[in-house]
mmCIF file of C-alpha atoms and ligand atoms in Angstrom:
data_model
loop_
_atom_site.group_PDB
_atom_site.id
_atom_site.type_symbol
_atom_site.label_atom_id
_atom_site.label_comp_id
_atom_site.label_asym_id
_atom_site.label_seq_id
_atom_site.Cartn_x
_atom_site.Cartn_y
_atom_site.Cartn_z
ATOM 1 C CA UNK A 1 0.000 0.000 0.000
ATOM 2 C CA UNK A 2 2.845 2.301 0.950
ATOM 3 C CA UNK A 3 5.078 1.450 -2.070
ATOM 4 C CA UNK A 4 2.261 1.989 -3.926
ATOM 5 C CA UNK A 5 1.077 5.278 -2.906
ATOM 6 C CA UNK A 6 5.092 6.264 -3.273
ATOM 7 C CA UNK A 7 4.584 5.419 -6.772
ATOM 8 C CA UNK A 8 1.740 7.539 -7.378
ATOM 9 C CA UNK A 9 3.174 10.282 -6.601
ATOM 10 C CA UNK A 10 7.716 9.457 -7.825
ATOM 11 C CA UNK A 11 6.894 12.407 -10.415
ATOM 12 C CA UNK A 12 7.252 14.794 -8.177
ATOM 13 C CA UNK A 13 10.558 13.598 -7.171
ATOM 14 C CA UNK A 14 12.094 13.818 -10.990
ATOM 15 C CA UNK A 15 15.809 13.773 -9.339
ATOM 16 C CA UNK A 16 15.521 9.713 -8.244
ATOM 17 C CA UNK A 17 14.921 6.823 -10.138
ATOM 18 C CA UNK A 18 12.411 4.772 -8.722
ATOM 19 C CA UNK A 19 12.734 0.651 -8.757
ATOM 20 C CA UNK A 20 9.593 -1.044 -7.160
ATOM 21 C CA UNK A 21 9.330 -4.942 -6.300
ATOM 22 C CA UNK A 22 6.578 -7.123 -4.599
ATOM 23 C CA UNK A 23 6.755 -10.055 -2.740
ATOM 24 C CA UNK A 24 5.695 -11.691 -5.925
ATOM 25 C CA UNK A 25 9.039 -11.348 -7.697
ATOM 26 C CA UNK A 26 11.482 -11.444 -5.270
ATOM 27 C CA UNK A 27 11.135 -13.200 -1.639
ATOM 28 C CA UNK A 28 13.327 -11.452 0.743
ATOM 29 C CA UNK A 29 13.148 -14.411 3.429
ATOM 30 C CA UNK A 30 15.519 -15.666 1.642
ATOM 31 C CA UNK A 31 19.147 -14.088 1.536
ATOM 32 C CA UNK A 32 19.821 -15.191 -1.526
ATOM 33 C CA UNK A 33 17.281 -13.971 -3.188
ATOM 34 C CA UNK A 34 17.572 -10.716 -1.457
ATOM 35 C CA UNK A 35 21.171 -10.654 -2.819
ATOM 36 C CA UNK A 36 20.141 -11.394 -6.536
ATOM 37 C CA UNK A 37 17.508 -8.094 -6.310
ATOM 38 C CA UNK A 38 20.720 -5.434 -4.824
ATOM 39 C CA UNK A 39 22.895 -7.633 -7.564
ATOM 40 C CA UNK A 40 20.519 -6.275 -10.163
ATOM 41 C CA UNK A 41 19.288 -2.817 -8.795
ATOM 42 C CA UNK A 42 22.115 -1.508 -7.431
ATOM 43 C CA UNK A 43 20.349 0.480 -5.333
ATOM 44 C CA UNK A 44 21.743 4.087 -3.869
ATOM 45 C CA UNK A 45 18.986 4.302 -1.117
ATOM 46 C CA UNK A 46 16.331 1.638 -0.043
ATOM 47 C CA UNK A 47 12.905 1.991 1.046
ATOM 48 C CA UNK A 48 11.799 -0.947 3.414
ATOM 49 C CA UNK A 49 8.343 -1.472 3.344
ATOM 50 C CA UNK A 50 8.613 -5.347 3.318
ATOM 51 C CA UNK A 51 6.550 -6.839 6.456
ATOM 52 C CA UNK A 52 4.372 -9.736 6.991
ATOM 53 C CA UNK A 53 1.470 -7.510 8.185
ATOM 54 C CA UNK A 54 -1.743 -7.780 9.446
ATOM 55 C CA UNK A 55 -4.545 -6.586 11.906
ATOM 56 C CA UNK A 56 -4.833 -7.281 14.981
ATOM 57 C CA UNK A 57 -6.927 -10.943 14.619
ATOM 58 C CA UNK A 58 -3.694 -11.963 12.401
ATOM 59 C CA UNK A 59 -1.315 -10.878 14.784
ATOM 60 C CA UNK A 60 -3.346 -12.737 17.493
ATOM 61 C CA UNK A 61 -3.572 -15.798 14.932
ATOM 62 C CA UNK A 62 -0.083 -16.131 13.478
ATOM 63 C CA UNK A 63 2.727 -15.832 15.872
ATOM 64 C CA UNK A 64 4.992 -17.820 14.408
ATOM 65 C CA UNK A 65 4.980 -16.148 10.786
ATOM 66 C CA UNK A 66 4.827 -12.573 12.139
ATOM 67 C CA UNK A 67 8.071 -13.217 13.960
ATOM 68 C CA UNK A 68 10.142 -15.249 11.723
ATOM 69 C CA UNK A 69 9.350 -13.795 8.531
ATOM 70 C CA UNK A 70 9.778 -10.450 9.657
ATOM 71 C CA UNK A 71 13.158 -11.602 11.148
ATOM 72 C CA UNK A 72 14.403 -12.977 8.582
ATOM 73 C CA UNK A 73 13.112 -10.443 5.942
ATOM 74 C CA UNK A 74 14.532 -7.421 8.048
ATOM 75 C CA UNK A 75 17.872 -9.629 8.856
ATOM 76 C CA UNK A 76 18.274 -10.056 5.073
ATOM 77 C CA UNK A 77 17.421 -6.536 3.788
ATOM 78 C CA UNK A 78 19.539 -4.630 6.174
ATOM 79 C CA UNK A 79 22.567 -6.635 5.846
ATOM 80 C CA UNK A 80 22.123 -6.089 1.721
ATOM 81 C CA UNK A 81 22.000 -2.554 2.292
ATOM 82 C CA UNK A 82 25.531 -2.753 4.196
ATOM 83 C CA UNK A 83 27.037 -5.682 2.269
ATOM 84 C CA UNK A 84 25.669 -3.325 -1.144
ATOM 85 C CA UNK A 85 27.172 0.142 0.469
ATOM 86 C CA UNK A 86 23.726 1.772 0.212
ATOM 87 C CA UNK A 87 23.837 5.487 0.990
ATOM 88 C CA UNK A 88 20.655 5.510 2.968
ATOM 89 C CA UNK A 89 17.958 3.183 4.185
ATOM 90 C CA UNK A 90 14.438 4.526 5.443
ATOM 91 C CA UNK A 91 13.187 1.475 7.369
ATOM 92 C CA UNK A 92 9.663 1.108 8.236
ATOM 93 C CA UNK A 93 8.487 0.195 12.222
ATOM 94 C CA UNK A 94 4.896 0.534 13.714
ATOM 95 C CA UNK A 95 3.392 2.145 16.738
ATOM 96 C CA UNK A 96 1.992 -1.109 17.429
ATOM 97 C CA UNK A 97 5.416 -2.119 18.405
ATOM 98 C CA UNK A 98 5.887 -0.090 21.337
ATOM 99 C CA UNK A 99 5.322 -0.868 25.612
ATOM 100 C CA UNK A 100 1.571 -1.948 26.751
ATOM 101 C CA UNK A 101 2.136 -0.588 29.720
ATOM 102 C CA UNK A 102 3.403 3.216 29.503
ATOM 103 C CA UNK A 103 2.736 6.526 29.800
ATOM 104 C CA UNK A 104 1.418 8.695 26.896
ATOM 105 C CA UNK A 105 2.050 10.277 24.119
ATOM 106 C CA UNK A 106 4.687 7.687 23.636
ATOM 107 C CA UNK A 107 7.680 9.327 21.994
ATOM 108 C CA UNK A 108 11.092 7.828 20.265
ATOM 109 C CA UNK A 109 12.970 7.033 23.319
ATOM 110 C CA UNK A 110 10.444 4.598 24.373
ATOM 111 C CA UNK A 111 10.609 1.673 22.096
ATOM 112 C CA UNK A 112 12.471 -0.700 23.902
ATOM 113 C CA UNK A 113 10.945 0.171 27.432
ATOM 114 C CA UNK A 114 8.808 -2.671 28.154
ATOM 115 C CA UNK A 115 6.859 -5.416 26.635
ATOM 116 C CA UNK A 116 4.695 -4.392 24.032
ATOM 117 C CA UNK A 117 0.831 -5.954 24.063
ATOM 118 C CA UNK A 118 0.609 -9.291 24.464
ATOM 119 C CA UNK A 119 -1.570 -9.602 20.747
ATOM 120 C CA UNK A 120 0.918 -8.359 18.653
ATOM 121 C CA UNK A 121 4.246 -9.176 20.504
ATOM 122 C CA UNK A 122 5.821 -11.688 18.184
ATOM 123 C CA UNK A 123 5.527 -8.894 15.466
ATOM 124 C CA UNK A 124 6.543 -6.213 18.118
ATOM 125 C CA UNK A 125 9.683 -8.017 18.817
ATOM 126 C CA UNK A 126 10.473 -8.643 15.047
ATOM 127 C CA UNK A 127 9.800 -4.850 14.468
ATOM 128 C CA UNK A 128 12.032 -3.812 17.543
ATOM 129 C CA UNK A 129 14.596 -5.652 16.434
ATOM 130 C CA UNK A 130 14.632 -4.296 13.324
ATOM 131 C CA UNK A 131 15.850 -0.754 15.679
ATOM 132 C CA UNK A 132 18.700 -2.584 16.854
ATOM 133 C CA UNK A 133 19.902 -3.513 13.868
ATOM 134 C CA UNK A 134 19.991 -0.217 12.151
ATOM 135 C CA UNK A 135 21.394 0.788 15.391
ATOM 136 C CA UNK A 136 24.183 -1.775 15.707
ATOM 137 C CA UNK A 137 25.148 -0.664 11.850
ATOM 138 C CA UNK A 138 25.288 2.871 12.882
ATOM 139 C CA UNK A 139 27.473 2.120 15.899
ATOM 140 C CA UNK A 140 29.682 -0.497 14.092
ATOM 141 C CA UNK A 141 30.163 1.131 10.712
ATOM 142 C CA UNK A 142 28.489 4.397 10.285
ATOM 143 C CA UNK A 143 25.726 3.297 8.401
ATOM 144 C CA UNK A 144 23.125 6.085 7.687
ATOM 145 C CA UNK A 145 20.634 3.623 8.843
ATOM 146 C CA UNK A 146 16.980 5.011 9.884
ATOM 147 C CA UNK A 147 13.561 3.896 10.966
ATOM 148 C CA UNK A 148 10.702 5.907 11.093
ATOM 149 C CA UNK A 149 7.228 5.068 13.145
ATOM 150 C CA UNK A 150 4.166 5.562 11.676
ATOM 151 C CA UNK A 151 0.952 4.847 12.614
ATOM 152 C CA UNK A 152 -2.242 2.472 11.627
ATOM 153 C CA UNK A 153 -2.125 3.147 8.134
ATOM 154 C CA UNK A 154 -5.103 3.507 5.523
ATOM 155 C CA UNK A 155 -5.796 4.088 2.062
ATOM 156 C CA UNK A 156 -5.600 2.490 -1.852
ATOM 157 C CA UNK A 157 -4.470 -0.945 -2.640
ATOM 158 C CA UNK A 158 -4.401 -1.883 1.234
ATOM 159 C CA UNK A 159 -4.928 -5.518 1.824
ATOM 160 C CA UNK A 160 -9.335 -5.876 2.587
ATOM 161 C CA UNK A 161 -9.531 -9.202 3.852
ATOM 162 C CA UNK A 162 -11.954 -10.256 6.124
ATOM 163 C CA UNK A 163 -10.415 -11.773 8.735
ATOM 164 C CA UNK A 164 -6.623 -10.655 8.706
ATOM 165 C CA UNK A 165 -6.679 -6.592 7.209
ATOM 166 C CA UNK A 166 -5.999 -4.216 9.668
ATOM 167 C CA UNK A 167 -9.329 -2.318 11.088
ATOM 168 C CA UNK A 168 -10.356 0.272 8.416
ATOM 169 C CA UNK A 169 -9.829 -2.415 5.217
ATOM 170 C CA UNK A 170 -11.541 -4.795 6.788
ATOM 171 C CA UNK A 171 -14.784 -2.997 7.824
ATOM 172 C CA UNK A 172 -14.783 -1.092 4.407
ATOM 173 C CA UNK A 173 -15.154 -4.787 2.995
ATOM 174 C CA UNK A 174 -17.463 -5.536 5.567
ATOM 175 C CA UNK A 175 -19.838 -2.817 5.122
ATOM 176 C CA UNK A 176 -19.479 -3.470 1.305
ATOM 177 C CA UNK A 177 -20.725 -6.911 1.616
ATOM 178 C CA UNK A 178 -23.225 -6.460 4.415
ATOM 179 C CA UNK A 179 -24.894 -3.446 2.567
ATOM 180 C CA UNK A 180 -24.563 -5.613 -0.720
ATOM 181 C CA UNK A 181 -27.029 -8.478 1.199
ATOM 182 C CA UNK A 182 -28.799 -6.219 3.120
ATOM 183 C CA UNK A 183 -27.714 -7.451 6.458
ATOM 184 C CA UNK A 184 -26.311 -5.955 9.568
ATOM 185 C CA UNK A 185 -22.853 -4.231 9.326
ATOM 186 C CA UNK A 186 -20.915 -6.009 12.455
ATOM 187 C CA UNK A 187 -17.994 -4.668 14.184
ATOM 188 C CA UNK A 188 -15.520 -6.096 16.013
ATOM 189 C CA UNK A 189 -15.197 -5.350 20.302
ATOM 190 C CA UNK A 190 -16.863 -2.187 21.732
ATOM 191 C CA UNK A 191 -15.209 0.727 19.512
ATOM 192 C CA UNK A 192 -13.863 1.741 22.268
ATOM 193 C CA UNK A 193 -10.192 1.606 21.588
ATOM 194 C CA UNK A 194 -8.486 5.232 19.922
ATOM 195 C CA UNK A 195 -6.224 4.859 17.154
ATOM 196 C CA UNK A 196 -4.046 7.384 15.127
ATOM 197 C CA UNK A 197 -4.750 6.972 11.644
ATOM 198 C CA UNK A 198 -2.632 7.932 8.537
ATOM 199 C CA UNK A 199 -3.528 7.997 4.759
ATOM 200 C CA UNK A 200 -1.239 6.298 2.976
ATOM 201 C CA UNK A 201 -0.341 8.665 0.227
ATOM 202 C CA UNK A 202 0.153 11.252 3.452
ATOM 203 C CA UNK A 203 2.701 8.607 4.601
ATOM 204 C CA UNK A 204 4.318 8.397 1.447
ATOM 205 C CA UNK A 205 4.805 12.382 1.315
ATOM 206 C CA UNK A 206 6.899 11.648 4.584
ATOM 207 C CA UNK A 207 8.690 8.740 3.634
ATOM 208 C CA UNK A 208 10.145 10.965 0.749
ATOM 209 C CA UNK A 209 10.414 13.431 2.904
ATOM 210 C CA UNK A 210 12.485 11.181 5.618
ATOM 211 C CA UNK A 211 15.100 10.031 2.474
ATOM 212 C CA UNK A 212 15.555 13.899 1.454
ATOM 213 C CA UNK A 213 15.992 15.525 4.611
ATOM 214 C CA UNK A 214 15.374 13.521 8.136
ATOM 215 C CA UNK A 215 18.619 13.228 9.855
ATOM 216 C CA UNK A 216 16.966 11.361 13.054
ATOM 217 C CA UNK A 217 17.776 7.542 13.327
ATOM 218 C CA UNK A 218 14.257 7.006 14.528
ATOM 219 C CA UNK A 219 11.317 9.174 13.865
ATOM 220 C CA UNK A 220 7.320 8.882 14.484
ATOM 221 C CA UNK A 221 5.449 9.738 11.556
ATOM 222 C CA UNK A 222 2.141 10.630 12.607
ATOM 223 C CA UNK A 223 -0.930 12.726 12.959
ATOM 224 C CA UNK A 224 -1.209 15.226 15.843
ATOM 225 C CA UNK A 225 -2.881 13.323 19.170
ATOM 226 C CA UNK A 226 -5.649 15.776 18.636
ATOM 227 C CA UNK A 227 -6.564 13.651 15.476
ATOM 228 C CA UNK A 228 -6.516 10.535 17.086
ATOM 229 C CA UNK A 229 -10.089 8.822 17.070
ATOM 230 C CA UNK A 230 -12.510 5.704 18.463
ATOM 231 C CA UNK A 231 -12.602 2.745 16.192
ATOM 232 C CA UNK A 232 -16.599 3.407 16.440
ATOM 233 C CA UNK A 233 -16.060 6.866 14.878
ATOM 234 C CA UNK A 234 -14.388 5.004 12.039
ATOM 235 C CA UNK A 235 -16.929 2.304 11.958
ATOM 236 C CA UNK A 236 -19.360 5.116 11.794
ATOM 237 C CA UNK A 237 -17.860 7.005 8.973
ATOM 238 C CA UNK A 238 -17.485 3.889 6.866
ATOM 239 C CA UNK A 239 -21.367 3.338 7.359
ATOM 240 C CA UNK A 240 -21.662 6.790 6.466
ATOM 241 C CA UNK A 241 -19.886 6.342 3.381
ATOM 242 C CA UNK A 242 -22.129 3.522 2.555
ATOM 243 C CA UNK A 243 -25.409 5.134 3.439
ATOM 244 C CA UNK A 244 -25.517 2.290 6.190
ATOM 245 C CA UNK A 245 -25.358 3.711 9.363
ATOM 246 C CA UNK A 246 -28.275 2.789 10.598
ATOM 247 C CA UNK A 247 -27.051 -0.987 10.246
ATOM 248 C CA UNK A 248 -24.133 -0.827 12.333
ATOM 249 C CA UNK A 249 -23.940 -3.524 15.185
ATOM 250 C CA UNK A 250 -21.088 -4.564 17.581
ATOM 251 C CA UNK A 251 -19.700 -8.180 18.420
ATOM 252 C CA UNK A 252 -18.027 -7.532 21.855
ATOM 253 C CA UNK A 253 -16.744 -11.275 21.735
ATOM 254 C CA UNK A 254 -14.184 -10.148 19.956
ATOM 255 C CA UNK A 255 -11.343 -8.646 21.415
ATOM 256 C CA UNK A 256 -10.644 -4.850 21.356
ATOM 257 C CA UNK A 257 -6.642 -5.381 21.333
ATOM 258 C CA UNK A 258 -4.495 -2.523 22.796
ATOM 259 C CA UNK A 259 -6.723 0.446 24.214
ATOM 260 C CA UNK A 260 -4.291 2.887 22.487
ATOM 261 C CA UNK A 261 -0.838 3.748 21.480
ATOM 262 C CA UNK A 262 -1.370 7.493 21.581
ATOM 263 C CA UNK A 263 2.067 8.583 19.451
ATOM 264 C CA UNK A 264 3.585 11.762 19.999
ATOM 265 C CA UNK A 265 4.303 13.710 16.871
ATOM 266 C CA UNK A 266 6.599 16.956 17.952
ATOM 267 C CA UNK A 267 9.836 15.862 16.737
ATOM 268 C CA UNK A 268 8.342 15.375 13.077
ATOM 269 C CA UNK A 269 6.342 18.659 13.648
ATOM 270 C CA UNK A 270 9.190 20.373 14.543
ATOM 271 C CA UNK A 271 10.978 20.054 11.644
ATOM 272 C CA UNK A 272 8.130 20.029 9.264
ATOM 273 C CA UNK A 273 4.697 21.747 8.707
ATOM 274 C CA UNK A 274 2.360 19.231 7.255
ATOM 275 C CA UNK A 275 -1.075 19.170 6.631
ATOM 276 C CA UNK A 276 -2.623 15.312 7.291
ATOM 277 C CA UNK A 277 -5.925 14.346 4.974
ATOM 278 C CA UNK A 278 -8.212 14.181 7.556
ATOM 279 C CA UNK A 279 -10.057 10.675 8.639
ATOM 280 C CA UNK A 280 -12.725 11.474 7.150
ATOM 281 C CA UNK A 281 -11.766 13.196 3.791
ATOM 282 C CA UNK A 282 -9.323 9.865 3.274
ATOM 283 C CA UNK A 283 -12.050 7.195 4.587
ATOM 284 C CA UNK A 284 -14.392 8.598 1.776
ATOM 285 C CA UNK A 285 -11.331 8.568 -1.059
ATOM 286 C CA UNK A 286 -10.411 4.114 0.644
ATOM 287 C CA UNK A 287 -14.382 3.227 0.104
ATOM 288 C CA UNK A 288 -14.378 5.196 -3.096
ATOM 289 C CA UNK A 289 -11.162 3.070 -4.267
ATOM 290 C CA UNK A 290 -12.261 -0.316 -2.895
ATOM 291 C CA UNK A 291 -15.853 0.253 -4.627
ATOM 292 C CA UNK A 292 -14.262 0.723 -7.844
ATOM 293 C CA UNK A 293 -11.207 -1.900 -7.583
ATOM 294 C CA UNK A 294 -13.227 -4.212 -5.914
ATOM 295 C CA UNK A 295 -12.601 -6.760 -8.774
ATOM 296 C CA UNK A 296 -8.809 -6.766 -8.295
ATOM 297 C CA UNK A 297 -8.227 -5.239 -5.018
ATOM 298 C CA UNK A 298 -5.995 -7.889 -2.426
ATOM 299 C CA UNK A 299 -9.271 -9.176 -0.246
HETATM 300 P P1 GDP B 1 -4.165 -2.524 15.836
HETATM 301 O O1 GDP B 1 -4.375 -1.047 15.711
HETATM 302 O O2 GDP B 1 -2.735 -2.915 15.673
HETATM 303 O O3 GDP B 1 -4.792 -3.067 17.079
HETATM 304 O O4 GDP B 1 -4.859 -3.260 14.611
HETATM 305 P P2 GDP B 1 -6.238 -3.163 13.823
HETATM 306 O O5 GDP B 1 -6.120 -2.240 12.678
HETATM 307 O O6 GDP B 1 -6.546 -4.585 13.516
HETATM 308 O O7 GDP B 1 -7.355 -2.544 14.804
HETATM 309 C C1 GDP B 1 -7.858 -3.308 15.830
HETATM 310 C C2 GDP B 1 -9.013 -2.619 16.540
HETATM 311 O O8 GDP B 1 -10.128 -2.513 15.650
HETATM 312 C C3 GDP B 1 -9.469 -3.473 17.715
HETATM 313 O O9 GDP B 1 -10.007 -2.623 18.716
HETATM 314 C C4 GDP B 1 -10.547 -4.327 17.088
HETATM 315 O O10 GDP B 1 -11.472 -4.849 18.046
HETATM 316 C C5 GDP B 1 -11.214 -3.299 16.162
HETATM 317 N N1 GDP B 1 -11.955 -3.924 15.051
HETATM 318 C C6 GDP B 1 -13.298 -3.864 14.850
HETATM 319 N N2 GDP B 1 -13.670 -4.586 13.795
HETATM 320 C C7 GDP B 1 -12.515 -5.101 13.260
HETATM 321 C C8 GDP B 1 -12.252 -5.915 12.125
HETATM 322 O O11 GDP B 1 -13.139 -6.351 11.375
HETATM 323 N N3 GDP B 1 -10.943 -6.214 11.876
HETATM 324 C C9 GDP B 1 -9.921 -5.740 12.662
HETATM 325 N N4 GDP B 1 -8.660 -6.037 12.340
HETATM 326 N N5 GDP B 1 -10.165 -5.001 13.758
HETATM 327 C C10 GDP B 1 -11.436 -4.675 14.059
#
């Protein structure tokens, strides 16, 4: 979704050369294979966006693939970058990945200051350790080596399925399908939980920004805390989007995951003024863009 939203919008960066894979062509699990792709793009600076991702039901579901695919994928494309003298690497964490138990806004210095929730923790770890290793190249050899942080993440060619999309994919499809056979729209937990949301063409503005100009080995990239919201409101503007509100139900079986993760954005705000599409503005533009890719959008 990220890579993709980066390519949307590579013309206005008419300086680079952009090279874009998938998981499709190459697999970076595999160090080999990871070597053949730097063998044949050379690359000057790397964008990682690789991650075996997923809400928080496949988090919950999949501990085993979350932490040693991420492992190895991160282990692989990091050493590439040194063994391949790349100039720069942008590496991608989560908010998801820091402590349960904290104080908030969490900031940068407090990734590694506790155990992060107990649904996504095999992920958490992966992601965390993904930190050290940029870190450990920076010590060691000088690497200029960053990760930025941002948060749940929305938008165009997101993954919508069911059962393992993170929470605004997933109840786009839902609504889609419930308002499609006229049944109820059902949401997962009480809607309780708050969540920081950024569009993912918003992110990729910052990710380009982050390879131009960020100097920080580890930076948050997200909206103000002011902008954080419920998972109902979301639910609720989906429903809107769908003329459907009326239909909206909760199943509080389910669990509600982490209450929040309330990220503090004034290191990225003080180096940079930059206006966020706001939830509702980009919720409207994801259901407009699963509605009309819903052929060939990953569901
Ligand atoms: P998280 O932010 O890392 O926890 O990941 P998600 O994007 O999966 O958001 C999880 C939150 O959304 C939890 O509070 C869930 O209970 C709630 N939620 C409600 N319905 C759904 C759904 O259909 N899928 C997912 N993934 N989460 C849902």
């Amino acid at each position: 979704m990220v890579g993709s939203a980066i390519n949307k919008i590579k013309g206005d960066y008419p300086a680079y050369r952009f090279v874009f894979f998938s998981s499709s062509e190459y697999d970076l699990s595999s160090l080999e294979e990871t070597k053949s792709l730097f063998r044949e793009v050379q690359p000057t600076m790397v964008i990682h966006l690789a991650a075996c991702v997923g809400g928080l039901f496949k988090n919950m579901h999949n501990k085993v693939e979350m932490l040693e695919k991420n492992v190895m994928i991160n282990f692989n494309v990091v050493r590439c970058c040194h063994e391949f003298d790349v100039e720069k690497l942008v590496a991608c964490l989560s908010t998801c990945i820091f402590p349960d138990n904290t104080t908030y806004p969490i900031n940068e210095t407090m990734l590694h200051d506790g155990p992060p929730h107990t649904s996504n923790d095999a992920y958490a770890y992966a992601k965390r350790m993904l930190d050290i290793q940029c870190q450990a190249y920076r010590e060691n050899y000088g690497s200029n080596f960053q990760c930025v942080i941002p948060t749940n993440i929305y938008g165009a060619h997101d993954n919508y399925h069911l059962e393992d999309a993170h929470v605004i994919p997933a109840l786009i499809h839902k609504c889609y399908l419930a308002k499609k056979d006229g049944i109820p729209f059902v949401m997962r937990g009480s809607g309780k939980p708050l969540r920081q949301f950024i569009y993912a063409e918003d992110l990729a503005k910052l990710m380009m920004w982050s390879v131009e100009h960020n100097t920080d080995p580890i930076l948050i990239l997200s909206v103000p805390e002011d902008q954080e919201v419920s998972i109902e409101h979301v639910a609720r503007l989906i429903a809107r989007e769908f003329d459907y509100e009326h239909q909206l139900a909760f199943d509080e079986s389910f669990s509600d995951g982490q209450f929040k993760k309330t990220a503090d954005n004034s290191l990225l705000a003080s180096k940079l003024k930059f206006d966020f599409v706001p939830i509702a503005d980009g919720i409207k533009r994801s259901v407009a863009w699963f509605v009309e890719n819903y052929a060939t959008a990953r569901k």
